mmCIF file of C-alpha atoms in Angstrom:
data_model
loop_
_atom_site.group_PDB
_atom_site.id
_atom_site.type_symbol
_atom_site.label_atom_id
_atom_site.label_comp_id
_atom_site.label_asym_id
_atom_site.label_seq_id
_atom_site.Cartn_x
_atom_site.Cartn_y
_atom_site.Cartn_z
ATOM 1 C CA MET A 1 11.906 -21.811 37.420
ATOM 2 C CA PHE A 2 13.591 -25.114 35.851
ATOM 3 C CA THR A 3 11.663 -24.235 32.730
ATOM 4 C CA HIS A 4 12.191 -20.666 32.465
ATOM 5 C CA ARG A 5 16.023 -21.375 32.633
ATOM 6 C CA ALA A 6 15.721 -24.155 30.120
ATOM 7 C CA LYS A 7 14.189 -21.843 27.792
ATOM 8 C CA LYS A 8 16.560 -18.990 28.292
ATOM 9 C CA HIS A 9 19.435 -21.543 27.655
ATOM 10 C CA GLU A 10 17.556 -22.433 24.576
ATOM 11 C CA ASN A 11 17.227 -18.812 23.282
ATOM 12 C CA SER A 12 20.999 -18.026 23.905
ATOM 13 C CA PHE A 13 21.881 -21.317 22.023
ATOM 14 C CA VAL A 14 19.743 -20.441 19.011
ATOM 15 C CA SER A 15 20.889 -17.071 18.808
ATOM 16 C CA ALA A 16 24.514 -18.473 18.821
ATOM 17 C CA ALA A 17 23.763 -20.662 15.990
ATOM 18 C CA LEU A 18 22.100 -18.113 13.933
ATOM 19 C CA ALA A 19 25.288 -15.686 14.530
ATOM 20 C CA VAL A 20 27.229 -18.811 13.271
ATOM 21 C CA VAL A 21 24.961 -19.244 9.985
ATOM 22 C CA PHE A 22 25.031 -15.748 9.160
ATOM 23 C CA THR A 23 28.760 -15.404 9.477
ATOM 24 C CA VAL A 24 29.143 -18.245 7.196
ATOM 25 C CA PHE A 25 26.665 -17.195 4.427
ATOM 26 C CA LEU A 26 27.079 -13.364 4.305
ATOM 27 C CA PRO A 27 28.966 -12.373 1.401
ATOM 28 C CA GLN A 28 32.614 -12.011 1.983
ATOM 29 C CA PRO A 29 35.058 -9.275 0.527
ATOM 30 C CA VAL A 30 36.475 -10.280 -2.633
ATOM 31 C CA HIS A 31 40.389 -9.466 -3.024
ATOM 32 C CA ALA A 32 41.888 -8.993 -6.801
ATOM 33 C CA ASP A 33 45.068 -10.945 -7.267
ATOM 34 C CA SER A 34 48.072 -8.616 -7.263
ATOM 35 C CA VAL A 35 50.415 -9.639 -9.916
ATOM 36 C CA THR A 36 53.631 -7.497 -9.831
ATOM 37 C CA PRO A 37 56.537 -8.381 -12.240
ATOM 38 C CA PRO A 38 59.934 -7.838 -11.035
ATOM 39 C CA PRO A 39 62.295 -5.040 -12.856
ATOM 40 C CA VAL A 40 63.420 -6.191 -16.097
ATOM 41 C CA PRO A 41 65.883 -5.218 -18.812
ATOM 42 C CA ALA A 42 64.519 -2.124 -21.001
ATOM 43 C CA ASP A 43 64.439 -4.260 -24.081
ATOM 44 C CA ILE A 44 61.837 -6.836 -22.647
ATOM 45 C CA GLN A 45 59.597 -4.463 -21.313
ATOM 46 C CA VAL A 46 56.081 -4.869 -22.289
ATOM 47 C CA PRO A 47 54.576 -2.096 -24.048
ATOM 48 C CA ALA A 48 52.287 0.363 -22.360
ATOM 49 C CA GLY A 49 48.610 -0.261 -22.248
ATOM 50 C CA ASN A 50 49.172 -3.936 -21.024
ATOM 51 C CA LYS A 51 49.032 -5.213 -17.477
ATOM 52 C CA ALA A 52 50.010 -8.434 -15.690
ATOM 53 C CA PHE A 53 46.945 -10.359 -14.568
ATOM 54 C CA LEU A 54 48.605 -13.887 -14.023
ATOM 55 C CA VAL A 55 52.160 -15.466 -13.033
ATOM 56 C CA GLY A 56 52.971 -19.245 -13.410
ATOM 57 C CA HIS A 57 56.132 -20.773 -11.772
ATOM 58 C CA ALA A 58 57.370 -23.234 -14.369
ATOM 59 C CA GLU A 59 59.261 -26.416 -13.787
ATOM 60 C CA GLY A 60 60.451 -28.518 -17.015
ATOM 61 C CA THR A 61 62.893 -29.073 -19.687
ATOM 62 C CA GLN A 62 64.420 -27.143 -22.486
ATOM 63 C CA ASP A 63 64.670 -29.566 -25.404
ATOM 64 C CA TYR A 64 67.630 -29.616 -27.870
ATOM 65 C CA ILE A 65 68.338 -32.016 -30.664
ATOM 66 C CA CYS A 66 71.931 -32.469 -32.421
ATOM 67 C CA LEU A 67 71.650 -31.530 -36.058
ATOM 68 C CA PRO A 68 74.047 -30.695 -38.818
ATOM 69 C CA SER A 69 75.294 -26.884 -38.840
ATOM 70 C CA GLY A 70 77.461 -25.389 -41.359
ATOM 71 C CA SER A 71 80.421 -27.658 -41.361
ATOM 72 C CA GLY A 72 79.749 -29.023 -38.122
ATOM 73 C CA PHE A 73 77.037 -29.897 -35.818
ATOM 74 C CA ALA A 74 75.205 -28.074 -32.893
ATOM 75 C CA TRP A 75 72.732 -28.652 -30.267
ATOM 76 C CA THR A 76 69.201 -27.132 -31.739
ATOM 77 C CA PHE A 77 66.350 -25.815 -29.766
ATOM 78 C CA PHE A 78 63.197 -27.818 -30.645
ATOM 79 C CA GLY A 79 60.903 -27.029 -27.935
ATOM 80 C CA PRO A 80 60.075 -26.631 -24.247
ATOM 81 C CA GLN A 81 58.273 -28.910 -22.192
ATOM 82 C CA ALA A 82 56.859 -27.527 -18.604
ATOM 83 C CA THR A 83 54.219 -27.290 -16.168
ATOM 84 C CA LEU A 84 53.181 -24.065 -14.423
ATOM 85 C CA PHE A 85 52.285 -23.891 -10.799
ATOM 86 C CA ASN A 86 50.666 -21.252 -8.950
ATOM 87 C CA ASP A 87 51.611 -19.753 -5.634
ATOM 88 C CA ASN A 88 49.786 -22.698 -3.955
ATOM 89 C CA ASP A 89 51.770 -25.197 -5.840
ATOM 90 C CA LYS A 90 48.571 -25.838 -7.879
ATOM 91 C CA GLN A 91 48.912 -26.744 -11.742
ATOM 92 C CA ILE A 92 47.620 -23.998 -13.952
ATOM 93 C CA ILE A 93 49.147 -24.289 -17.131
ATOM 94 C CA THR A 94 51.309 -26.646 -19.437
ATOM 95 C CA HIS A 95 53.920 -25.222 -21.817
ATOM 96 C CA PHE A 96 55.182 -26.742 -24.838
ATOM 97 C CA LEU A 97 55.495 -26.537 -28.684
ATOM 98 C CA SER A 98 52.706 -26.994 -31.229
ATOM 99 C CA PRO A 99 51.095 -25.802 -34.535
ATOM 100 C CA ASN A 100 49.200 -22.499 -34.373
ATOM 101 C CA PRO A 101 46.200 -22.695 -36.436
ATOM 102 C CA PHE A 102 46.122 -18.883 -36.906
ATOM 103 C CA GLU A 103 49.562 -19.069 -38.725
ATOM 104 C CA ALA A 104 49.044 -22.302 -41.072
ATOM 105 C CA ASP A 105 50.228 -24.292 -38.312
ATOM 106 C CA ALA A 106 53.430 -22.739 -38.004
ATOM 107 C CA SER A 107 55.316 -24.216 -34.973
ATOM 108 C CA ARG A 108 55.040 -21.703 -31.825
ATOM 109 C CA VAL A 109 55.450 -21.981 -28.164
ATOM 110 C CA THR A 110 52.215 -22.841 -26.583
ATOM 111 C CA TRP A 111 50.353 -22.321 -23.174
ATOM 112 C CA GLN A 112 47.345 -24.279 -22.448
ATOM 113 C CA GLN A 113 45.147 -23.783 -19.221
ATOM 114 C CA SER A 114 44.944 -26.817 -17.195
ATOM 115 C CA GLN A 115 41.149 -26.347 -16.444
ATOM 116 C CA ASP A 116 39.390 -24.905 -19.372
ATOM 117 C CA THR A 117 41.997 -25.684 -21.920
ATOM 118 C CA SER A 118 42.028 -22.113 -23.570
ATOM 119 C CA THR A 119 45.420 -21.837 -25.255
ATOM 120 C CA VAL A 120 47.645 -19.213 -26.462
ATOM 121 C CA TRP A 121 50.619 -19.236 -29.069
ATOM 122 C CA GLY A 122 53.589 -16.694 -28.774
ATOM 123 C CA ALA A 123 56.446 -15.683 -30.876
ATOM 124 C CA GLY A 124 59.792 -14.327 -29.429
ATOM 125 C CA ILE A 125 60.237 -10.612 -29.879
ATOM 126 C CA ALA A 126 62.947 -9.750 -27.718
ATOM 127 C CA SER A 127 65.411 -11.485 -25.372
ATOM 128 C CA SER A 128 68.183 -10.617 -22.665
ATOM 129 C CA SER A 129 70.945 -12.240 -21.196
ATOM 130 C CA ASP A 130 71.843 -8.993 -19.087
ATOM 131 C CA PRO A 131 74.025 -10.191 -16.276
ATOM 132 C CA ASP A 132 72.429 -7.642 -13.953
ATOM 133 C CA PHE A 133 69.184 -9.782 -14.313
ATOM 134 C CA VAL A 134 69.924 -13.081 -15.667
ATOM 135 C CA GLN A 135 71.821 -15.826 -13.583
ATOM 136 C CA PRO A 136 74.861 -17.266 -15.011
ATOM 137 C CA GLY A 137 74.133 -20.461 -17.082
ATOM 138 C CA ALA A 138 70.444 -19.689 -17.363
ATOM 139 C CA ILE A 139 68.643 -19.225 -20.561
ATOM 140 C CA PRO A 140 67.710 -15.725 -21.478
ATOM 141 C CA TRP A 141 64.635 -13.692 -20.146
ATOM 142 C CA LEU A 142 62.299 -13.162 -23.098
ATOM 143 C CA LEU A 143 59.107 -11.007 -24.140
ATOM 144 C CA VAL A 144 56.865 -13.104 -26.131
ATOM 145 C CA GLN A 145 54.184 -11.590 -28.399
ATOM 146 C CA VAL A 146 50.806 -13.575 -28.509
ATOM 147 C CA VAL A 147 50.028 -14.610 -32.129
ATOM 148 C CA GLY A 148 47.151 -16.871 -31.513
ATOM 149 C CA ALA A 149 44.436 -17.576 -29.045
ATOM 150 C CA GLN A 150 41.801 -20.123 -28.533
ATOM 151 C CA ASP A 151 38.935 -20.764 -26.265
ATOM 152 C CA GLY A 152 38.615 -24.249 -24.512
ATOM 153 C CA PRO A 153 35.923 -26.648 -26.197
ATOM 154 C CA THR A 154 33.317 -25.448 -23.681
ATOM 155 C CA GLY A 155 34.256 -21.755 -24.026
ATOM 156 C CA GLY A 156 36.535 -21.405 -21.180
ATOM 157 C CA GLY A 157 38.813 -18.317 -21.774
ATOM 158 C CA LYS A 158 41.140 -17.842 -18.896
ATOM 159 C CA LEU A 159 44.124 -17.401 -21.102
ATOM 160 C CA THR A 160 42.631 -15.840 -24.164
ATOM 161 C CA GLU A 161 42.848 -12.249 -23.128
ATOM 162 C CA THR A 162 46.645 -12.510 -23.240
ATOM 163 C CA THR A 163 48.706 -10.027 -25.171
ATOM 164 C CA PHE A 164 52.297 -10.550 -23.900
ATOM 165 C CA ILE A 165 54.083 -13.248 -21.973
ATOM 166 C CA GLN A 166 57.435 -12.493 -20.163
ATOM 167 C CA ARG A 167 59.637 -15.155 -19.029
ATOM 168 C CA LEU A 168 61.826 -14.077 -16.090
ATOM 169 C CA ASN A 169 63.770 -15.345 -13.196
ATOM 170 C CA THR A 170 65.551 -18.342 -15.259
ATOM 171 C CA SER A 171 67.669 -20.815 -13.991
ATOM 172 C CA GLY A 172 69.242 -23.764 -16.253
ATOM 173 C CA GLY A 173 68.056 -24.638 -19.499
ATOM 174 C CA THR A 174 70.993 -24.010 -21.830
ATOM 175 C CA ALA A 175 72.187 -26.426 -24.480
ATOM 176 C CA PRO A 176 74.852 -28.846 -23.421
ATOM 177 C CA SER A 177 78.443 -28.023 -24.086
ATOM 178 C CA ALA A 178 79.180 -31.339 -25.335
ATOM 179 C CA GLY A 179 77.863 -34.224 -26.949
ATOM 180 C CA CYS A 180 77.054 -33.063 -30.362
ATOM 181 C CA ASP A 181 80.223 -33.174 -32.009
ATOM 182 C CA LEU A 182 80.187 -36.135 -34.543
ATOM 183 C CA SER A 183 77.940 -37.416 -37.645
ATOM 184 C CA THR A 184 76.908 -40.159 -35.370
ATOM 185 C CA ASP A 185 75.557 -37.796 -32.882
ATOM 186 C CA ILE A 186 72.998 -36.491 -35.248
ATOM 187 C CA GLY A 187 69.501 -36.915 -33.873
ATOM 188 C CA LYS A 188 70.416 -37.401 -30.176
ATOM 189 C CA LYS A 189 68.388 -35.437 -27.943
ATOM 190 C CA ALA A 190 69.162 -33.385 -24.506
ATOM 191 C CA LEU A 191 66.145 -32.579 -22.324
ATOM 192 C CA VAL A 192 67.785 -29.730 -20.038
ATOM 193 C CA ARG A 193 66.052 -29.165 -16.757
ATOM 194 C CA TYR A 194 65.113 -25.361 -16.069
ATOM 195 C CA THR A 195 62.793 -23.142 -14.075
ATOM 196 C CA ALA A 196 61.293 -19.758 -14.917
ATOM 197 C CA ASP A 197 58.487 -17.317 -13.790
ATOM 198 C CA TYR A 198 56.081 -16.659 -16.671
ATOM 199 C CA PHE A 199 54.193 -13.294 -16.432
ATOM 200 C CA PHE A 200 50.858 -13.122 -18.563
ATOM 201 C CA TYR A 201 49.617 -9.753 -19.485
ATOM 202 C CA LYS A 202 46.413 -8.449 -20.994
ATOM 203 C CA GLN A 203 44.972 -5.009 -22.236
ATOM 204 C CA ASP A 204 44.542 -2.600 -19.441
ATOM 205 C CA ASP A 205 41.105 -1.595 -19.104
#
């Protein structure tokens, strides 16, 4: 009797263990990420035939330098420096200004994937400061067209299908209102903090 009960208990344990193993290793359903941009002004809408596939939440600076302008002086934008994070606060992309090898090294805003270093360069084609969408004192919302794309050195291409990028939900980042008034201010830099959401688009299959 003791042996029978022990054997029965052992069989129950094995069955339970196998159930756990099969639960762990059976293929799990795959859910595609859903990227839904917010409403935007009509002049920065992405052309039909493209769909959003990635969003990054940026934290960084918009960088300005004081230069001569006309008969005076003005803060002149010379590039962004930002890190883009996903919804889990994991770094996914860096954003900066760099030479575009597809345009004879013309300086373009750049996005580089943090893991595979695939890179895209963009040119702004439209902007909006529509007060129905853009916060007071925030840099404009933008529509950027990709003008260069390059796989990472090991062939990674998480960004290289990108066709357009929108900069939305901006806060901060505008040039200072003072501090660039005299010849002695020439060369002075201002790194102005900003946040934004960048939505990446590719051709709709």
